[in-house]
Amino acid sequence: MKNLVKSKIEAGDHPLGTFFQTGSETTAEVLGHAGLDYYIVDTEHGPFSAESAAGFIRAGKFAGTTPFVRVKDSSRSAIMKALDAGAAGVIVPNVRSLDEAKQIVMHGKYFPLGERGIAATPGTGYWQQAWARSGLDRYMAISNAETMLIPQCETAGCLREIEEIAA
C-alpha cells in the first residue's frame, strides 16, 4: 500500500489532480490513464453514495491513479467507509476546531494513533496483499503512515487553531 501522492509530496514534487463529480467509472479510469496523480471523489457536493464512490476508487486504482474521497462530514461512518473502500485518504470539509481535527485522526487511523476499526475490505487488500498479510502491527503501521487525512479549514474557529491542527 504505497500512497504515490504522499511519496511525491515528500520528494518535493507537486502531484497533479482534480475533483471528480461525474457518474462514470470509465471517466475515473480515463483520469488515471491521462496521467493524473490523483482525483478526489466528492461525496460532499457530488451525487455519490458510499457504494458508487467505492466503484470510482477501484477504477482509479486500476488505472494507476491515487483516489481520495471528500467525505460529507467528519463522522466516523463517513471516514471509515471511504478508507475501507480503498481511498488513499479523505478530505474532511468544514472542520471547525482542533478537537474536531483530533476526532478525524481517531476515526481515520489505527491503534496507536486512533481507533479505526479493522475489516477485510478493499482498503485492507482483503488481507491478500503482502503489506496486509505481514502481521497486524505492521499492517496498522503501514496504513497509518500512508493514509492521508486532510482537514478543510473553512471557519474562523478553525483558522484560529490552524497551527495546532497542522502539527
PDB file of C-alpha atoms in Angstrom:
ATOM      1  CA  MET A   1       0.000   0.000   0.000  1.00  0.00           C
ATOM      2  CA  LYS A   2       2.070   2.898  -1.243  1.00  0.00           C
ATOM      3  CA  ASN A   3       0.418   6.312  -1.414  1.00  0.00           C
ATOM      4  CA  LEU A   4       2.015   7.759  -4.544  1.00  0.00           C
ATOM      5  CA  VAL A   5       0.716  11.271  -3.836  1.00  0.00           C
ATOM      6  CA  LYS A   6       2.289  11.260  -0.390  1.00  0.00           C
ATOM      7  CA  SER A   7       5.548   9.956  -1.868  1.00  0.00           C
ATOM      8  CA  LYS A   8       5.617  12.743  -4.466  1.00  0.00           C
ATOM      9  CA  ILE A   9       4.961  15.422  -1.844  1.00  0.00           C
ATOM     10  CA  GLU A  10       7.703  14.027   0.404  1.00  0.00           C
ATOM     11  CA  ALA A  11      10.085  14.071  -2.592  1.00  0.00           C
ATOM     12  CA  GLY A  12       9.327  17.755  -3.188  1.00  0.00           C
ATOM     13  CA  ASP A  13       7.230  17.117  -6.295  1.00  0.00           C
ATOM     14  CA  HIS A  14       3.814  18.617  -6.999  1.00  0.00           C
ATOM     15  CA  PRO A  15       1.204  15.961  -7.737  1.00  0.00           C
ATOM     16  CA  LEU A  16      -1.443  16.841 -10.316  1.00  0.00           C
ATOM     17  CA  GLY A  17      -5.088  16.021  -9.718  1.00  0.00           C
ATOM     18  CA  THR A  18      -8.674  17.148  -9.846  1.00  0.00           C
ATOM     19  CA  PHE A  19     -12.087  16.801  -8.255  1.00  0.00           C
ATOM     20  CA  PHE A  20     -14.380  14.149  -9.709  1.00  0.00           C
ATOM     21  CA  GLN A  21     -18.152  14.624  -9.878  1.00  0.00           C
ATOM     22  CA  THR A  22     -19.252  12.683 -12.939  1.00  0.00           C
ATOM     23  CA  GLY A  23     -21.122   9.421 -12.599  1.00  0.00           C
ATOM     24  CA  SER A  24     -18.942   7.164 -14.721  1.00  0.00           C
ATOM     25  CA  GLU A  25     -16.287   4.686 -13.665  1.00  0.00           C
ATOM     26  CA  THR A  26     -14.935   4.927 -17.211  1.00  0.00           C
ATOM     27  CA  THR A  27     -14.254   8.627 -16.657  1.00  0.00           C
ATOM     28  CA  ALA A  28     -12.412   7.729 -13.453  1.00  0.00           C
ATOM     29  CA  GLU A  29     -10.236   5.304 -15.414  1.00  0.00           C
ATOM     30  CA  VAL A  30      -9.559   7.887 -18.125  1.00  0.00           C
ATOM     31  CA  LEU A  31      -8.314  10.359 -15.496  1.00  0.00           C
ATOM     32  CA  GLY A  32      -5.750   7.793 -14.390  1.00  0.00           C
ATOM     33  CA  HIS A  33      -4.713   6.815 -17.902  1.00  0.00           C
ATOM     34  CA  ALA A  34      -4.383  10.526 -18.770  1.00  0.00           C
ATOM     35  CA  GLY A  35      -1.618  10.785 -16.199  1.00  0.00           C
ATOM     36  CA  LEU A  36      -3.287  12.464 -13.238  1.00  0.00           C
ATOM     37  CA  ASP A  37      -1.634  11.535  -9.967  1.00  0.00           C
ATOM     38  CA  TYR A  38      -4.907  11.666  -8.038  1.00  0.00           C
ATOM     39  CA  TYR A  39      -8.528  12.599  -8.109  1.00  0.00           C
ATOM     40  CA  ILE A  40     -10.996  13.397  -5.377  1.00  0.00           C
ATOM     41  CA  VAL A  41     -14.398  11.711  -5.386  1.00  0.00           C
ATOM     42  CA  ASP A  42     -16.595  14.464  -3.972  1.00  0.00           C
ATOM     43  CA  THR A  43     -19.280  12.936  -1.758  1.00  0.00           C
ATOM     44  CA  GLU A  44     -19.877  16.264  -0.027  1.00  0.00           C
ATOM     45  CA  HIS A  45     -21.246  18.110  -3.075  1.00  0.00           C
ATOM     46  CA  GLY A  46     -21.383  15.301  -5.631  1.00  0.00           C
ATOM     47  CA  PRO A  47     -24.210  12.793  -6.100  1.00  0.00           C
ATOM     48  CA  PHE A  48     -22.287   9.777  -4.799  1.00  0.00           C
ATOM     49  CA  SER A  49     -23.180   7.108  -2.282  1.00  0.00           C
ATOM     50  CA  ALA A  50     -20.566   5.075  -0.426  1.00  0.00           C
ATOM     51  CA  GLU A  51     -21.232   2.257  -2.897  1.00  0.00           C
ATOM     52  CA  SER A  52     -20.713   4.342  -6.036  1.00  0.00           C
ATOM     53  CA  ALA A  53     -17.629   6.006  -4.516  1.00  0.00           C
ATOM     54  CA  ALA A  54     -16.158   2.523  -3.990  1.00  0.00           C
ATOM     55  CA  GLY A  55     -16.515   1.823  -7.718  1.00  0.00           C
ATOM     56  CA  PHE A  56     -14.730   5.064  -8.605  1.00  0.00           C
ATOM     57  CA  ILE A  57     -11.945   4.235  -6.161  1.00  0.00           C
ATOM     58  CA  ARG A  58     -11.443   0.798  -7.759  1.00  0.00           C
ATOM     59  CA  ALA A  59     -11.464   2.290 -11.265  1.00  0.00           C
ATOM     60  CA  GLY A  60      -8.835   4.850 -10.322  1.00  0.00           C
ATOM     61  CA  LYS A  61      -6.564   2.294  -8.723  1.00  0.00           C
ATOM     62  CA  PHE A  62      -6.911   0.067 -11.786  1.00  0.00           C
ATOM     63  CA  ALA A  63      -5.778   2.979 -13.968  1.00  0.00           C
ATOM     64  CA  GLY A  64      -2.812   3.839 -11.758  1.00  0.00           C
ATOM     65  CA  THR A  65      -4.077   6.993 -10.083  1.00  0.00           C
ATOM     66  CA  THR A  66      -4.493   7.646  -6.371  1.00  0.00           C
ATOM     67  CA  PRO A  67      -8.119   8.137  -5.324  1.00  0.00           C
ATOM     68  CA  PHE A  68      -9.159  10.339  -2.433  1.00  0.00           C
ATOM     69  CA  VAL A  69     -12.664  10.995  -1.123  1.00  0.00           C
ATOM     70  CA  ARG A  70     -14.020  14.279   0.150  1.00  0.00           C
ATOM     71  CA  VAL A  71     -16.442  12.926   2.715  1.00  0.00           C
ATOM     72  CA  LYS A  72     -19.720  14.613   3.606  1.00  0.00           C
ATOM     73  CA  ASP A  73     -18.706  15.300   7.217  1.00  0.00           C
ATOM     74  CA  SER A  74     -16.283  14.285   9.964  1.00  0.00           C
ATOM     75  CA  SER A  75     -18.361  11.375  11.231  1.00  0.00           C
ATOM     76  CA  ARG A  76     -16.729   8.030  11.967  1.00  0.00           C
ATOM     77  CA  SER A  77     -19.002   6.343   9.442  1.00  0.00           C
ATOM     78  CA  ALA A  78     -18.174   8.710   6.562  1.00  0.00           C
ATOM     79  CA  ILE A  79     -14.418   8.467   7.131  1.00  0.00           C
ATOM     80  CA  MET A  80     -14.303   4.694   7.649  1.00  0.00           C
ATOM     81  CA  LYS A  81     -16.468   3.907   4.618  1.00  0.00           C
ATOM     82  CA  ALA A  82     -14.169   5.895   2.318  1.00  0.00           C
ATOM     83  CA  LEU A  83     -10.991   4.338   3.740  1.00  0.00           C
ATOM     84  CA  ASP A  84     -12.467   0.831   3.824  1.00  0.00           C
ATOM     85  CA  ALA A  85     -13.361   1.252   0.136  1.00  0.00           C
ATOM     86  CA  GLY A  86      -9.669   1.814  -0.570  1.00  0.00           C
ATOM     87  CA  ALA A  87      -9.271   5.592  -0.718  1.00  0.00           C
ATOM     88  CA  ALA A  88      -5.697   6.730  -0.080  1.00  0.00           C
ATOM     89  CA  GLY A  89      -7.076   9.437   2.150  1.00  0.00           C
ATOM     90  CA  VAL A  90     -10.019  11.623   2.969  1.00  0.00           C
ATOM     91  CA  ILE A  91     -10.609  15.335   2.740  1.00  0.00           C
ATOM     92  CA  VAL A  92     -12.919  16.424   5.545  1.00  0.00           C
ATOM     93  CA  PRO A  93     -14.884  19.622   4.854  1.00  0.00           C
ATOM     94  CA  ASN A  94     -15.850  22.389   7.228  1.00  0.00           C
ATOM     95  CA  VAL A  95     -13.553  21.434  10.098  1.00  0.00           C
ATOM     96  CA  ARG A  96     -14.309  23.838  12.932  1.00  0.00           C
ATOM     97  CA  SER A  97     -11.756  23.187  15.670  1.00  0.00           C
ATOM     98  CA  LEU A  98      -8.695  21.365  16.921  1.00  0.00           C
ATOM     99  CA  ASP A  99     -10.979  18.967  18.802  1.00  0.00           C
ATOM    100  CA  GLU A 100     -12.752  18.035  15.571  1.00  0.00           C
ATOM    101  CA  ALA A 101      -9.395  17.529  13.828  1.00  0.00           C
ATOM    102  CA  LYS A 102      -8.360  15.174  16.645  1.00  0.00           C
ATOM    103  CA  GLN A 103     -11.602  13.213  16.170  1.00  0.00           C
ATOM    104  CA  ILE A 104     -10.804  12.855  12.460  1.00  0.00           C
ATOM    105  CA  VAL A 105      -7.481  11.232  13.396  1.00  0.00           C
ATOM    106  CA  MET A 106      -9.262   8.935  15.851  1.00  0.00           C
ATOM    107  CA  HIS A 107     -11.654   7.816  13.093  1.00  0.00           C
ATOM    108  CA  GLY A 108      -9.078   7.519  10.298  1.00  0.00           C
ATOM    109  CA  LYS A 109      -6.012   5.986  11.942  1.00  0.00           C
ATOM    110  CA  TYR A 110      -5.462   2.611  13.550  1.00  0.00           C
ATOM    111  CA  PHE A 111      -4.028   1.982  17.023  1.00  0.00           C
ATOM    112  CA  PRO A 112      -1.887   3.502  18.481  1.00  0.00           C
ATOM    113  CA  LEU A 113      -2.804   6.767  16.705  1.00  0.00           C
ATOM    114  CA  GLY A 114      -6.551   6.249  16.532  1.00  0.00           C
ATOM    115  CA  GLU A 115      -9.481   3.889  16.869  1.00  0.00           C
ATOM    116  CA  ARG A 116     -10.243   2.913  13.275  1.00  0.00           C
ATOM    117  CA  GLY A 117     -11.899  -0.480  13.028  1.00  0.00           C
ATOM    118  CA  ILE A 118     -10.340  -3.307  11.031  1.00  0.00           C
ATOM    119  CA  ALA A 119     -12.181  -5.404   8.445  1.00  0.00           C
ATOM    120  CA  ALA A 120     -11.402  -7.408   5.312  1.00  0.00           C
ATOM    121  CA  THR A 121     -12.227  -4.694   2.779  1.00  0.00           C
ATOM    122  CA  PRO A 122     -10.717  -3.238  -0.408  1.00  0.00           C
ATOM    123  CA  GLY A 123      -8.853  -0.819   1.874  1.00  0.00           C
ATOM    124  CA  THR A 124      -7.058  -3.743   3.506  1.00  0.00           C
ATOM    125  CA  GLY A 125      -6.439  -5.574   0.248  1.00  0.00           C
ATOM    126  CA  TYR A 126      -8.857  -8.180   1.629  1.00  0.00           C
ATOM    127  CA  TRP A 127      -5.831  -9.348   3.640  1.00  0.00           C
ATOM    128  CA  GLN A 128      -4.345 -10.793   0.436  1.00  0.00           C
ATOM    129  CA  GLN A 129      -1.673  -8.232  -0.445  1.00  0.00           C
ATOM    130  CA  ALA A 130       1.764  -8.649   1.136  1.00  0.00           C
ATOM    131  CA  TRP A 131       1.546  -5.476   3.240  1.00  0.00           C
ATOM    132  CA  ALA A 132      -1.764  -6.691   4.695  1.00  0.00           C
ATOM    133  CA  ARG A 133      -0.540 -10.233   5.458  1.00  0.00           C
ATOM    134  CA  SER A 134       2.611  -9.311   7.318  1.00  0.00           C
ATOM    135  CA  GLY A 135       1.108  -9.137  10.790  1.00  0.00           C
ATOM    136  CA  LEU A 136      -1.405  -6.823  12.366  1.00  0.00           C
ATOM    137  CA  ASP A 137       1.132  -4.450  13.930  1.00  0.00           C
ATOM    138  CA  ARG A 138       2.957  -3.985  10.627  1.00  0.00           C
ATOM    139  CA  TYR A 139      -0.320  -3.605   8.727  1.00  0.00           C
ATOM    140  CA  MET A 140      -1.528  -0.868  11.087  1.00  0.00           C
ATOM    141  CA  ALA A 141       1.831   0.942  10.977  1.00  0.00           C
ATOM    142  CA  ILE A 142       1.917   0.928   7.156  1.00  0.00           C
ATOM    143  CA  SER A 143      -1.710   2.011   6.889  1.00  0.00           C
ATOM    144  CA  ASN A 144      -1.233   4.797   9.421  1.00  0.00           C
ATOM    145  CA  ALA A 145       1.846   6.058   7.586  1.00  0.00           C
ATOM    146  CA  GLU A 146       0.265   6.006   4.113  1.00  0.00           C
ATOM    147  CA  THR A 147      -3.298   7.191   4.837  1.00  0.00           C
ATOM    148  CA  MET A 148      -3.747  10.940   4.411  1.00  0.00           C
ATOM    149  CA  LEU A 149      -6.323  12.803   6.499  1.00  0.00           C
ATOM    150  CA  ILE A 150      -6.814  16.313   5.144  1.00  0.00           C
ATOM    151  CA  PRO A 151      -8.964  18.787   7.094  1.00  0.00           C
ATOM    152  CA  GLN A 152     -10.550  21.614   5.120  1.00  0.00           C
ATOM    153  CA  CYS A 153     -10.352  24.656   7.335  1.00  0.00           C
ATOM    154  CA  GLU A 154     -13.379  26.738   6.326  1.00  0.00           C
ATOM    155  CA  THR A 155     -14.306  28.550   9.538  1.00  0.00           C
ATOM    156  CA  ALA A 156     -12.855  31.337  11.667  1.00  0.00           C
ATOM    157  CA  GLY A 157     -12.646  28.932  14.613  1.00  0.00           C
ATOM    158  CA  CYS A 158     -10.539  26.530  12.605  1.00  0.00           C
ATOM    159  CA  LEU A 159      -8.275  29.327  11.374  1.00  0.00           C
ATOM    160  CA  ARG A 160      -7.597  30.389  14.964  1.00  0.00           C
ATOM    161  CA  GLU A 161      -6.261  26.885  15.670  1.00  0.00           C
ATOM    162  CA  ILE A 162      -4.645  26.180  12.294  1.00  0.00           C
ATOM    163  CA  GLU A 163      -1.078  25.902  13.644  1.00  0.00           C
ATOM    164  CA  GLU A 164      -2.113  23.251  16.174  1.00  0.00           C
ATOM    165  CA  ILE A 165      -4.219  21.419  13.597  1.00  0.00           C
ATOM    166  CA  ALA A 166      -1.357  21.354  11.088  1.00  0.00           C
ATOM    167  CA  ALA A 167       1.046  20.000  13.719  1.00  0.00           C
TER     168      ALA A 167
END
